[in-house]
């Protein structure tokens, strides 16, 4: 079977790694190089387990193993704790934090040289009785038995095939970056989610003395600088870091004072929070979607990359079945992933509010009464095909494609 993959992000490259073991695969990327930039990512046990199956072990990942995730009020007063080490033991796979670009580079190193073709921007998808073809901006085309759209939340394949509206803005954004931090927190094993009336800031190590930091604040389309402390929009000439210091400069929670002293405007990027309407049928004939092209969610869930890897894992299984055609396998892929994605969409909708709905005192009471780690364990399992082994088994013999 010949498989065309549009998009060389984590989902597309992971799919290429697993599918190229049994099929002829071509990957097309609109950019002129592999996009190995990006920010911090959390790899739950489903992600680290799938990466292991793709030949990327936890020891290959330059990052840090996480032990706890704490929701903290100003002054380091802990409101809730999630025991990540217990989750890792329950699923027999580590929980890591690292850089998105590092994960992509590790996966891309598993592909044969030349499999990814750059500067190929998709402008049309055509179906036929034998499969599908992608037409590119330069006039060339690629034909295959199956086409996978892995080209992100602005997916051209999604727009051309499914006809959905773009992912909706939710009114918030994450102002974030990765910074070398002269603080012991950078070498630790904790994730802090700092919470107050001014907003939310998530910080965690990513290895090498660096930390990923993310401030969640209100957003209007086109803004590149966070709003001021009084909630008014940034003014022309405002500094992103100055506005963050104005809003959060009085926070004493670890490692906020050192972080605000260290970051520069060049460190700050902005990522608007978006949410796709997830369809029960996101395929058309021999064409389907995976990753953010199918189900973009806000970063607060910390599961976008994990779910892209889940898509690739299920596709690897359904397309490996003997005697099952490509179109039939894609319907099976949808049926397997849809219940998980519907649940994730519901959680994302619930969590899409710009701040947590409870005051700190009540959050502390809730955190003391509810078994948060057990709840997260159940949620991870409910969102994962991999952790439930919910996909067809691989054939016993591997057929190598020269």
mmCIF file of C-alpha atoms in Angstrom:
data_model
loop_
_atom_site.group_PDB
_atom_site.id
_atom_site.type_symbol
_atom_site.label_atom_id
_atom_site.label_comp_id
_atom_site.label_asym_id
_atom_site.label_seq_id
_atom_site.Cartn_x
_atom_site.Cartn_y
_atom_site.Cartn_z
ATOM 1 C CA UNK A 1 0.000 0.000 0.000
ATOM 2 C CA UNK A 2 1.248 3.511 -0.796
ATOM 3 C CA UNK A 3 0.518 6.149 1.847
ATOM 4 C CA UNK A 4 0.848 9.917 1.365
ATOM 5 C CA UNK A 5 1.282 11.967 4.549
ATOM 6 C CA UNK A 6 0.767 15.742 4.408
ATOM 7 C CA UNK A 7 2.591 17.431 7.274
ATOM 8 C CA UNK A 8 5.861 16.610 9.030
ATOM 9 C CA UNK A 9 4.958 17.484 12.599
ATOM 10 C CA UNK A 10 5.088 14.968 15.427
ATOM 11 C CA UNK A 11 1.895 13.172 14.368
ATOM 12 C CA UNK A 12 2.816 12.924 10.704
ATOM 13 C CA UNK A 13 6.391 11.791 11.337
ATOM 14 C CA UNK A 14 5.308 9.271 13.984
ATOM 15 C CA UNK A 15 2.791 7.846 11.501
ATOM 16 C CA UNK A 16 5.536 7.653 8.874
ATOM 17 C CA UNK A 17 7.833 5.757 11.254
ATOM 18 C CA UNK A 18 5.273 3.069 12.039
ATOM 19 C CA UNK A 19 3.670 2.825 8.585
ATOM 20 C CA UNK A 20 6.947 2.672 6.656
ATOM 21 C CA UNK A 21 7.700 -0.661 8.310
ATOM 22 C CA UNK A 22 5.021 -2.268 6.120
ATOM 23 C CA UNK A 23 4.110 0.203 3.394
ATOM 24 C CA UNK A 24 5.545 2.655 0.909
ATOM 25 C CA UNK A 25 5.331 6.092 2.538
ATOM 26 C CA UNK A 26 5.922 9.619 1.248
ATOM 27 C CA UNK A 27 5.793 12.660 3.547
ATOM 28 C CA UNK A 28 5.228 16.207 2.248
ATOM 29 C CA UNK A 29 5.846 19.322 4.333
ATOM 30 C CA UNK A 30 4.965 22.886 3.365
ATOM 31 C CA UNK A 31 7.898 24.441 5.240
ATOM 32 C CA UNK A 32 11.422 24.369 3.849
ATOM 33 C CA UNK A 33 12.787 22.398 6.798
ATOM 34 C CA UNK A 34 11.746 20.284 9.747
ATOM 35 C CA UNK A 35 10.136 22.520 12.361
ATOM 36 C CA UNK A 36 12.190 21.547 15.384
ATOM 37 C CA UNK A 37 11.311 24.688 17.325
ATOM 38 C CA UNK A 38 8.354 24.834 19.697
ATOM 39 C CA UNK A 39 7.992 24.752 23.433
ATOM 40 C CA UNK A 40 7.703 22.378 26.354
ATOM 41 C CA UNK A 41 5.605 19.217 26.164
ATOM 42 C CA UNK A 42 4.386 16.744 28.751
ATOM 43 C CA UNK A 43 4.705 13.092 27.771
ATOM 44 C CA UNK A 44 2.271 10.942 29.728
ATOM 45 C CA UNK A 45 2.765 7.132 29.864
ATOM 46 C CA UNK A 46 0.779 6.608 26.655
ATOM 47 C CA UNK A 47 3.189 8.930 24.806
ATOM 48 C CA UNK A 48 6.370 7.443 26.263
ATOM 49 C CA UNK A 49 5.031 3.932 25.627
ATOM 50 C CA UNK A 50 4.222 4.672 21.981
ATOM 51 C CA UNK A 51 7.580 6.388 21.466
ATOM 52 C CA UNK A 52 9.233 3.262 22.846
ATOM 53 C CA UNK A 53 7.436 1.133 20.248
ATOM 54 C CA UNK A 54 8.700 3.522 17.577
ATOM 55 C CA UNK A 55 12.286 3.044 18.730
ATOM 56 C CA UNK A 56 12.609 6.179 20.876
ATOM 57 C CA UNK A 57 13.278 5.110 24.460
ATOM 58 C CA UNK A 58 12.926 7.298 27.523
ATOM 59 C CA UNK A 59 16.727 7.322 27.760
ATOM 60 C CA UNK A 60 16.907 8.945 24.307
ATOM 61 C CA UNK A 61 14.829 11.926 25.447
ATOM 62 C CA UNK A 62 16.757 14.946 26.726
ATOM 63 C CA UNK A 63 14.343 16.134 29.373
ATOM 64 C CA UNK A 64 13.337 15.366 32.925
ATOM 65 C CA UNK A 65 11.230 12.743 34.687
ATOM 66 C CA UNK A 66 8.426 14.337 36.630
ATOM 67 C CA UNK A 67 7.370 13.222 40.099
ATOM 68 C CA UNK A 68 4.637 15.686 41.070
ATOM 69 C CA UNK A 69 2.289 18.280 39.602
ATOM 70 C CA UNK A 70 1.206 20.860 42.168
ATOM 71 C CA UNK A 71 -1.477 23.504 41.889
ATOM 72 C CA UNK A 72 0.005 26.319 43.959
ATOM 73 C CA UNK A 73 -1.380 29.642 45.184
ATOM 74 C CA UNK A 74 0.846 32.686 45.597
ATOM 75 C CA UNK A 75 3.385 32.094 48.342
ATOM 76 C CA UNK A 76 3.821 28.375 47.537
ATOM 77 C CA UNK A 77 0.644 27.393 49.347
ATOM 78 C CA UNK A 78 -0.280 24.033 47.778
ATOM 79 C CA UNK A 79 -3.903 23.645 46.751
ATOM 80 C CA UNK A 80 -3.782 20.250 45.026
ATOM 81 C CA UNK A 81 -1.178 17.602 44.210
ATOM 82 C CA UNK A 82 -1.022 15.045 41.425
ATOM 83 C CA UNK A 83 1.437 12.214 42.122
ATOM 84 C CA UNK A 84 2.974 11.647 38.689
ATOM 85 C CA UNK A 85 5.407 9.027 39.947
ATOM 86 C CA UNK A 86 2.443 6.907 41.052
ATOM 87 C CA UNK A 87 0.866 7.261 37.602
ATOM 88 C CA UNK A 88 4.139 6.220 35.978
ATOM 89 C CA UNK A 89 4.284 3.110 38.163
ATOM 90 C CA UNK A 90 0.647 2.257 37.426
ATOM 91 C CA UNK A 91 1.251 2.273 33.663
ATOM 92 C CA UNK A 92 4.856 1.046 33.842
ATOM 93 C CA UNK A 93 6.090 3.967 31.740
ATOM 94 C CA UNK A 94 7.749 7.251 32.775
ATOM 95 C CA UNK A 95 6.237 10.719 32.608
ATOM 96 C CA UNK A 96 8.673 13.091 30.934
ATOM 97 C CA UNK A 97 8.875 16.769 30.089
ATOM 98 C CA UNK A 98 10.980 17.920 27.168
ATOM 99 C CA UNK A 99 10.890 20.150 24.080
ATOM 100 C CA UNK A 100 8.478 19.450 21.248
ATOM 101 C CA UNK A 101 11.201 19.952 18.646
ATOM 102 C CA UNK A 102 13.421 17.400 20.362
ATOM 103 C CA UNK A 103 10.692 14.733 20.145
ATOM 104 C CA UNK A 104 10.206 15.528 16.456
ATOM 105 C CA UNK A 105 13.930 15.308 15.727
ATOM 106 C CA UNK A 106 14.202 11.925 17.471
ATOM 107 C CA UNK A 107 11.317 10.540 15.410
ATOM 108 C CA UNK A 108 12.571 12.026 12.144
ATOM 109 C CA UNK A 109 15.930 10.325 12.699
ATOM 110 C CA UNK A 110 14.105 6.990 12.364
ATOM 111 C CA UNK A 111 13.033 7.761 8.780
ATOM 112 C CA UNK A 112 15.083 6.986 5.657
ATOM 113 C CA UNK A 113 16.844 10.017 4.234
ATOM 114 C CA UNK A 114 14.707 11.783 1.647
ATOM 115 C CA UNK A 115 11.361 10.408 2.813
ATOM 116 C CA UNK A 116 10.265 13.906 3.894
ATOM 117 C CA UNK A 117 9.969 16.315 0.969
ATOM 118 C CA UNK A 118 9.985 19.991 1.917
ATOM 119 C CA UNK A 119 8.478 23.087 0.317
ATOM 120 C CA UNK A 120 5.373 21.145 -0.773
ATOM 121 C CA UNK A 121 2.236 23.047 0.198
ATOM 122 C CA UNK A 122 -1.021 21.164 -0.458
ATOM 123 C CA UNK A 123 -3.717 23.066 -2.376
ATOM 124 C CA UNK A 124 -6.106 20.283 -3.426
ATOM 125 C CA UNK A 125 -7.041 16.688 -2.686
ATOM 126 C CA UNK A 126 -8.612 14.499 -5.356
ATOM 127 C CA UNK A 127 -10.341 11.164 -4.845
ATOM 128 C CA UNK A 128 -10.430 8.287 -7.293
ATOM 129 C CA UNK A 129 -11.652 4.709 -7.378
ATOM 130 C CA UNK A 130 -8.114 3.550 -6.551
ATOM 131 C CA UNK A 131 -7.226 5.999 -3.756
ATOM 132 C CA UNK A 132 -6.491 9.719 -3.584
ATOM 133 C CA UNK A 133 -4.029 12.337 -4.787
ATOM 134 C CA UNK A 134 -2.654 15.547 -3.283
ATOM 135 C CA UNK A 135 -1.962 18.524 -5.560
ATOM 136 C CA UNK A 136 0.725 20.950 -4.428
ATOM 137 C CA UNK A 137 1.215 24.667 -4.951
ATOM 138 C CA UNK A 138 4.073 24.058 -7.391
ATOM 139 C CA UNK A 139 1.771 22.047 -9.684
ATOM 140 C CA UNK A 140 3.119 18.611 -8.772
ATOM 141 C CA UNK A 141 0.958 15.845 -7.346
ATOM 142 C CA UNK A 142 1.368 12.732 -5.225
ATOM 143 C CA UNK A 143 -0.923 9.736 -5.606
ATOM 144 C CA UNK A 144 -1.490 6.974 -3.084
ATOM 145 C CA UNK A 145 -3.899 4.381 -1.783
ATOM 146 C CA UNK A 146 -4.378 6.491 1.367
ATOM 147 C CA UNK A 147 -3.790 10.184 2.193
ATOM 148 C CA UNK A 148 -3.228 11.284 5.796
ATOM 149 C CA UNK A 149 -3.681 14.969 6.659
ATOM 150 C CA UNK A 150 -1.304 15.737 9.529
ATOM 151 C CA UNK A 151 -0.836 19.411 8.696
ATOM 152 C CA UNK A 152 -1.848 21.051 11.972
ATOM 153 C CA UNK A 153 -4.847 23.028 13.189
ATOM 154 C CA UNK A 154 -4.838 25.168 10.023
ATOM 155 C CA UNK A 155 -4.939 21.957 7.981
ATOM 156 C CA UNK A 156 -5.392 22.386 4.251
ATOM 157 C CA UNK A 157 -6.442 18.743 4.006
ATOM 158 C CA UNK A 158 -9.161 19.282 6.615
ATOM 159 C CA UNK A 159 -10.443 22.361 4.800
ATOM 160 C CA UNK A 160 -10.394 20.690 1.388
ATOM 161 C CA UNK A 161 -11.860 17.353 2.418
ATOM 162 C CA UNK A 162 -14.017 17.822 5.495
ATOM 163 C CA UNK A 163 -15.047 21.420 4.841
ATOM 164 C CA UNK A 164 -15.099 22.353 8.520
ATOM 165 C CA UNK A 165 -14.650 25.868 9.805
ATOM 166 C CA UNK A 166 -11.213 26.596 11.292
ATOM 167 C CA UNK A 167 -10.661 25.839 14.963
ATOM 168 C CA UNK A 168 -12.481 28.394 17.120
ATOM 169 C CA UNK A 169 -10.610 30.920 19.253
ATOM 170 C CA UNK A 170 -11.603 30.617 22.934
ATOM 171 C CA UNK A 171 -10.665 34.124 24.073
ATOM 172 C CA UNK A 172 -7.435 33.204 25.857
ATOM 173 C CA UNK A 173 -3.830 32.615 24.900
ATOM 174 C CA UNK A 174 -0.647 31.246 26.369
ATOM 175 C CA UNK A 175 2.320 33.611 26.424
ATOM 176 C CA UNK A 176 5.181 31.184 26.783
ATOM 177 C CA UNK A 177 8.809 30.291 26.185
ATOM 178 C CA UNK A 178 11.831 28.259 27.244
ATOM 179 C CA UNK A 179 14.502 29.988 29.322
ATOM 180 C CA UNK A 180 17.736 28.938 31.024
ATOM 181 C CA UNK A 181 16.985 29.584 34.683
ATOM 182 C CA UNK A 182 19.598 30.024 37.451
ATOM 183 C CA UNK A 183 17.360 28.327 40.028
ATOM 184 C CA UNK A 184 17.211 24.844 41.574
ATOM 185 C CA UNK A 185 13.713 24.395 40.159
ATOM 186 C CA UNK A 186 15.249 23.981 36.680
ATOM 187 C CA UNK A 187 16.954 20.770 37.775
ATOM 188 C CA UNK A 188 14.028 19.347 39.693
ATOM 189 C CA UNK A 189 11.156 16.955 39.060
ATOM 190 C CA UNK A 190 8.138 19.151 39.759
ATOM 191 C CA UNK A 191 5.511 20.866 37.627
ATOM 192 C CA UNK A 192 4.015 23.965 39.220
ATOM 193 C CA UNK A 193 0.680 25.353 38.097
ATOM 194 C CA UNK A 194 0.584 28.739 39.808
ATOM 195 C CA UNK A 195 -2.897 30.119 40.363
ATOM 196 C CA UNK A 196 -4.246 33.518 41.382
ATOM 197 C CA UNK A 197 -6.730 36.206 40.419
ATOM 198 C CA UNK A 198 -4.141 37.665 38.037
ATOM 199 C CA UNK A 199 -4.029 34.491 35.930
ATOM 200 C CA UNK A 200 -2.357 31.094 35.686
ATOM 201 C CA UNK A 201 1.297 30.267 35.078
ATOM 202 C CA UNK A 202 2.564 26.740 34.438
ATOM 203 C CA UNK A 203 6.296 26.082 34.839
ATOM 204 C CA UNK A 204 8.334 22.903 34.535
ATOM 205 C CA UNK A 205 11.905 21.844 33.722
ATOM 206 C CA UNK A 206 12.763 20.627 30.227
ATOM 207 C CA UNK A 207 16.324 19.491 30.975
ATOM 208 C CA UNK A 208 19.689 21.166 30.592
ATOM 209 C CA UNK A 209 18.966 23.825 33.217
ATOM 210 C CA UNK A 210 16.070 25.248 31.204
ATOM 211 C CA UNK A 211 12.410 25.589 32.105
ATOM 212 C CA UNK A 212 9.251 25.959 30.080
ATOM 213 C CA UNK A 213 6.914 28.668 31.334
ATOM 214 C CA UNK A 214 3.412 29.595 30.180
ATOM 215 C CA UNK A 215 1.157 32.442 31.321
ATOM 216 C CA UNK A 216 -2.546 32.047 30.465
ATOM 217 C CA UNK A 217 -4.263 35.382 29.861
ATOM 218 C CA UNK A 218 -7.161 36.880 27.859
ATOM 219 C CA UNK A 219 -6.500 37.270 24.148
ATOM 220 C CA UNK A 220 -7.895 39.070 21.128
ATOM 221 C CA UNK A 221 -6.994 38.023 17.601
ATOM 222 C CA UNK A 222 -3.837 39.707 16.387
ATOM 223 C CA UNK A 223 -2.338 40.494 19.793
ATOM 224 C CA UNK A 224 1.330 39.668 20.322
ATOM 225 C CA UNK A 225 1.842 41.339 23.719
ATOM 226 C CA UNK A 226 -0.093 40.248 26.844
ATOM 227 C CA UNK A 227 -2.684 42.620 28.317
ATOM 228 C CA UNK A 228 -1.801 45.047 31.091
ATOM 229 C CA UNK A 229 -2.317 44.331 34.787
ATOM 230 C CA UNK A 230 -5.631 46.237 34.837
ATOM 231 C CA UNK A 231 -6.947 44.012 32.030
ATOM 232 C CA UNK A 232 -6.683 46.675 29.338
ATOM 233 C CA UNK A 233 -5.120 45.702 25.994
ATOM 234 C CA UNK A 234 -1.431 46.247 25.437
ATOM 235 C CA UNK A 235 -0.561 49.627 23.933
ATOM 236 C CA UNK A 236 1.773 50.303 21.013
ATOM 237 C CA UNK A 237 5.341 50.086 22.240
ATOM 238 C CA UNK A 238 4.502 47.928 25.279
ATOM 239 C CA UNK A 239 7.021 45.243 26.220
ATOM 240 C CA UNK A 240 5.692 41.707 26.673
ATOM 241 C CA UNK A 241 7.983 41.105 29.650
ATOM 242 C CA UNK A 242 7.145 44.474 31.204
ATOM 243 C CA UNK A 243 3.435 43.657 31.059
ATOM 244 C CA UNK A 244 4.033 40.224 32.601
ATOM 245 C CA UNK A 245 6.135 41.783 35.390
ATOM 246 C CA UNK A 246 3.465 44.403 36.010
ATOM 247 C CA UNK A 247 0.799 41.707 36.404
ATOM 248 C CA UNK A 248 2.751 38.980 38.219
ATOM 249 C CA UNK A 249 5.709 40.811 39.763
ATOM 250 C CA UNK A 250 4.323 40.571 43.308
ATOM 251 C CA UNK A 251 4.025 36.758 43.157
ATOM 252 C CA UNK A 252 6.515 34.986 45.421
ATOM 253 C CA UNK A 253 5.717 31.408 44.366
ATOM 254 C CA UNK A 254 8.656 29.251 43.210
ATOM 255 C CA UNK A 255 10.324 30.111 40.829
ATOM 256 C CA UNK A 256 8.353 33.224 39.814
ATOM 257 C CA UNK A 257 10.639 36.038 41.061
ATOM 258 C CA UNK A 258 13.727 34.547 39.358
ATOM 259 C CA UNK A 259 11.755 33.746 36.204
ATOM 260 C CA UNK A 260 10.450 37.293 35.778
ATOM 261 C CA UNK A 261 13.935 38.686 36.333
ATOM 262 C CA UNK A 262 15.423 36.344 33.724
ATOM 263 C CA UNK A 263 13.084 36.269 30.714
ATOM 264 C CA UNK A 264 13.426 38.728 27.842
ATOM 265 C CA UNK A 265 11.038 39.858 25.131
ATOM 266 C CA UNK A 266 12.884 37.627 22.670
ATOM 267 C CA UNK A 267 11.854 34.593 24.757
ATOM 268 C CA UNK A 268 8.110 35.293 24.554
ATOM 269 C CA UNK A 269 5.817 33.611 22.033
ATOM 270 C CA UNK A 270 2.030 33.611 21.943
ATOM 271 C CA UNK A 271 -0.243 30.635 21.274
ATOM 272 C CA UNK A 272 -3.996 31.385 21.086
ATOM 273 C CA UNK A 273 -6.236 28.758 22.682
ATOM 274 C CA UNK A 274 -8.299 27.005 20.031
ATOM 275 C CA UNK A 275 -10.739 24.121 19.882
ATOM 276 C CA UNK A 276 -11.904 22.068 16.934
ATOM 277 C CA UNK A 277 -15.393 20.717 16.648
ATOM 278 C CA UNK A 278 -14.607 16.987 16.562
ATOM 279 C CA UNK A 279 -16.674 15.117 13.990
ATOM 280 C CA UNK A 280 -17.649 11.488 14.299
ATOM 281 C CA UNK A 281 -16.511 11.089 10.690
ATOM 282 C CA UNK A 282 -13.345 13.026 9.916
ATOM 283 C CA UNK A 283 -12.425 10.960 6.863
ATOM 284 C CA UNK A 284 -13.642 11.007 3.284
ATOM 285 C CA UNK A 285 -12.968 7.963 1.142
ATOM 286 C CA UNK A 286 -9.234 7.301 1.166
ATOM 287 C CA UNK A 287 -8.375 10.508 3.070
ATOM 288 C CA UNK A 288 -8.266 11.013 6.833
ATOM 289 C CA UNK A 289 -6.866 13.379 9.463
ATOM 290 C CA UNK A 290 -4.683 13.013 12.532
ATOM 291 C CA UNK A 291 -3.285 15.163 15.303
ATOM 292 C CA UNK A 292 -4.281 18.830 15.478
ATOM 293 C CA UNK A 293 -5.778 18.622 11.989
ATOM 294 C CA UNK A 294 -8.475 16.393 13.485
ATOM 295 C CA UNK A 295 -8.805 17.525 17.108
ATOM 296 C CA UNK A 296 -6.921 20.650 18.221
ATOM 297 C CA UNK A 297 -7.463 21.424 21.926
ATOM 298 C CA UNK A 298 -6.133 24.118 24.294
ATOM 299 C CA UNK A 299 -2.709 23.463 25.849
ATOM 300 C CA UNK A 300 -4.153 23.410 29.368
ATOM 301 C CA UNK A 301 -4.946 19.712 28.912
ATOM 302 C CA UNK A 302 -1.290 18.926 28.233
ATOM 303 C CA UNK A 303 -2.339 16.141 25.865
ATOM 304 C CA UNK A 304 -2.088 17.432 22.303
ATOM 305 C CA UNK A 305 1.156 15.668 21.441
ATOM 306 C CA UNK A 306 0.088 12.538 23.331
ATOM 307 C CA UNK A 307 -3.094 12.299 21.260
ATOM 308 C CA UNK A 308 -1.226 12.814 17.976
ATOM 309 C CA UNK A 309 0.939 9.832 18.917
ATOM 310 C CA UNK A 310 -2.214 7.855 19.754
ATOM 311 C CA UNK A 311 -3.559 8.571 16.246
ATOM 312 C CA UNK A 312 -0.318 7.366 14.675
ATOM 313 C CA UNK A 313 -0.320 4.216 16.815
ATOM 314 C CA UNK A 314 -3.897 3.269 15.862
ATOM 315 C CA UNK A 315 -3.260 4.016 12.177
ATOM 316 C CA UNK A 316 -0.201 1.784 12.292
ATOM 317 C CA UNK A 317 -2.350 -1.059 13.606
ATOM 318 C CA UNK A 318 -5.402 -0.735 11.344
ATOM 319 C CA UNK A 319 -3.350 -0.278 8.164
ATOM 320 C CA UNK A 320 -1.225 -3.320 8.981
ATOM 321 C CA UNK A 321 -4.158 -5.750 8.816
ATOM 322 C CA UNK A 322 -3.988 -8.356 6.099
ATOM 323 C CA UNK A 323 -6.894 -8.383 3.686
ATOM 324 C CA UNK A 324 -8.267 -4.999 4.829
ATOM 325 C CA UNK A 325 -8.318 -2.213 2.240
ATOM 326 C CA UNK A 326 -7.171 1.314 2.994
ATOM 327 C CA UNK A 327 -10.623 2.896 3.002
ATOM 328 C CA UNK A 328 -12.015 0.185 5.262
ATOM 329 C CA UNK A 329 -9.077 0.605 7.636
ATOM 330 C CA UNK A 330 -9.678 4.366 7.861
ATOM 331 C CA UNK A 331 -13.297 3.777 8.893
ATOM 332 C CA UNK A 332 -11.991 1.477 11.619
ATOM 333 C CA UNK A 333 -9.485 4.134 12.713
ATOM 334 C CA UNK A 334 -12.307 6.653 13.094
ATOM 335 C CA UNK A 335 -14.458 4.208 15.046
ATOM 336 C CA UNK A 336 -11.594 3.464 17.438
ATOM 337 C CA UNK A 337 -10.527 7.071 18.010
ATOM 338 C CA UNK A 338 -13.907 8.837 18.007
ATOM 339 C CA UNK A 339 -15.057 7.852 21.548
ATOM 340 C CA UNK A 340 -11.727 8.979 23.007
ATOM 341 C CA UNK A 341 -11.767 12.256 21.071
ATOM 342 C CA UNK A 342 -15.380 12.994 21.995
ATOM 343 C CA UNK A 343 -14.441 12.668 25.676
ATOM 344 C CA UNK A 344 -11.337 14.816 25.234
ATOM 345 C CA UNK A 345 -13.418 17.489 23.511
ATOM 346 C CA UNK A 346 -15.848 17.504 26.448
ATOM 347 C CA UNK A 347 -13.003 17.897 28.946
ATOM 348 C CA UNK A 348 -11.420 20.637 26.827
ATOM 349 C CA UNK A 349 -14.728 22.509 26.655
ATOM 350 C CA UNK A 350 -15.134 22.295 30.420
ATOM 351 C CA UNK A 351 -11.560 23.441 31.038
ATOM 352 C CA UNK A 352 -11.658 26.146 28.396
ATOM 353 C CA UNK A 353 -12.654 28.843 30.858
ATOM 354 C CA UNK A 354 -10.053 31.532 31.363
ATOM 355 C CA UNK A 355 -9.595 30.733 35.042
ATOM 356 C CA UNK A 356 -10.407 28.000 37.491
ATOM 357 C CA UNK A 357 -13.975 28.300 38.794
ATOM 358 C CA UNK A 358 -13.215 27.961 42.517
ATOM 359 C CA UNK A 359 -11.459 30.285 44.984
ATOM 360 C CA UNK A 360 -8.144 29.069 46.455
ATOM 361 C CA UNK A 361 -9.610 28.091 49.823
ATOM 362 C CA UNK A 362 -12.248 25.885 48.268
ATOM 363 C CA UNK A 363 -9.714 24.411 45.833
ATOM 364 C CA UNK A 364 -7.584 23.405 48.816
ATOM 365 C CA UNK A 365 -10.564 21.637 50.402
ATOM 366 C CA UNK A 366 -11.433 19.884 47.138
ATOM 367 C CA UNK A 367 -7.816 18.844 46.660
ATOM 368 C CA UNK A 368 -7.756 17.360 50.136
ATOM 369 C CA UNK A 369 -10.966 15.390 49.684
ATOM 370 C CA UNK A 370 -10.749 14.089 46.122
ATOM 371 C CA UNK A 371 -8.311 11.342 45.079
ATOM 372 C CA UNK A 372 -6.762 13.492 42.357
ATOM 373 C CA UNK A 373 -4.139 10.964 41.260
ATOM 374 C CA UNK A 374 -6.716 8.179 40.924
ATOM 375 C CA UNK A 375 -8.968 10.524 38.963
ATOM 376 C CA UNK A 376 -6.151 11.433 36.571
ATOM 377 C CA UNK A 377 -5.259 7.762 36.148
ATOM 378 C CA UNK A 378 -8.845 6.981 35.127
ATOM 379 C CA UNK A 379 -8.918 9.963 32.782
ATOM 380 C CA UNK A 380 -5.662 8.998 31.080
ATOM 381 C CA UNK A 381 -6.942 5.495 30.498
ATOM 382 C CA UNK A 382 -10.282 6.716 29.175
ATOM 383 C CA UNK A 383 -8.544 8.975 26.612
ATOM 384 C CA UNK A 384 -6.090 6.339 25.397
ATOM 385 C CA UNK A 385 -6.349 3.526 22.877
ATOM 386 C CA UNK A 386 -2.749 2.554 23.625
ATOM 387 C CA UNK A 387 -3.187 2.087 27.387
ATOM 388 C CA UNK A 388 -6.195 -0.153 26.707
ATOM 389 C CA UNK A 389 -4.532 -2.025 23.807
ATOM 390 C CA UNK A 390 -7.606 -0.934 21.864
ATOM 391 C CA UNK A 391 -6.566 -1.586 18.259
ATOM 392 C CA UNK A 392 -6.062 -4.630 16.038
ATOM 393 C CA UNK A 393 -2.927 -6.657 16.846
ATOM 394 C CA UNK A 394 0.015 -6.372 14.505
ATOM 395 C CA UNK A 395 0.641 -9.282 12.136
ATOM 396 C CA UNK A 396 3.319 -11.641 13.397
ATOM 397 C CA UNK A 397 5.630 -11.092 10.431
ATOM 398 C CA UNK A 398 7.034 -7.731 9.435
ATOM 399 C CA UNK A 399 7.185 -7.090 5.705
ATOM 400 C CA UNK A 400 10.053 -4.723 4.951
ATOM 401 C CA UNK A 401 9.621 -2.130 2.208
ATOM 402 C CA UNK A 402 12.851 -1.499 0.331
#
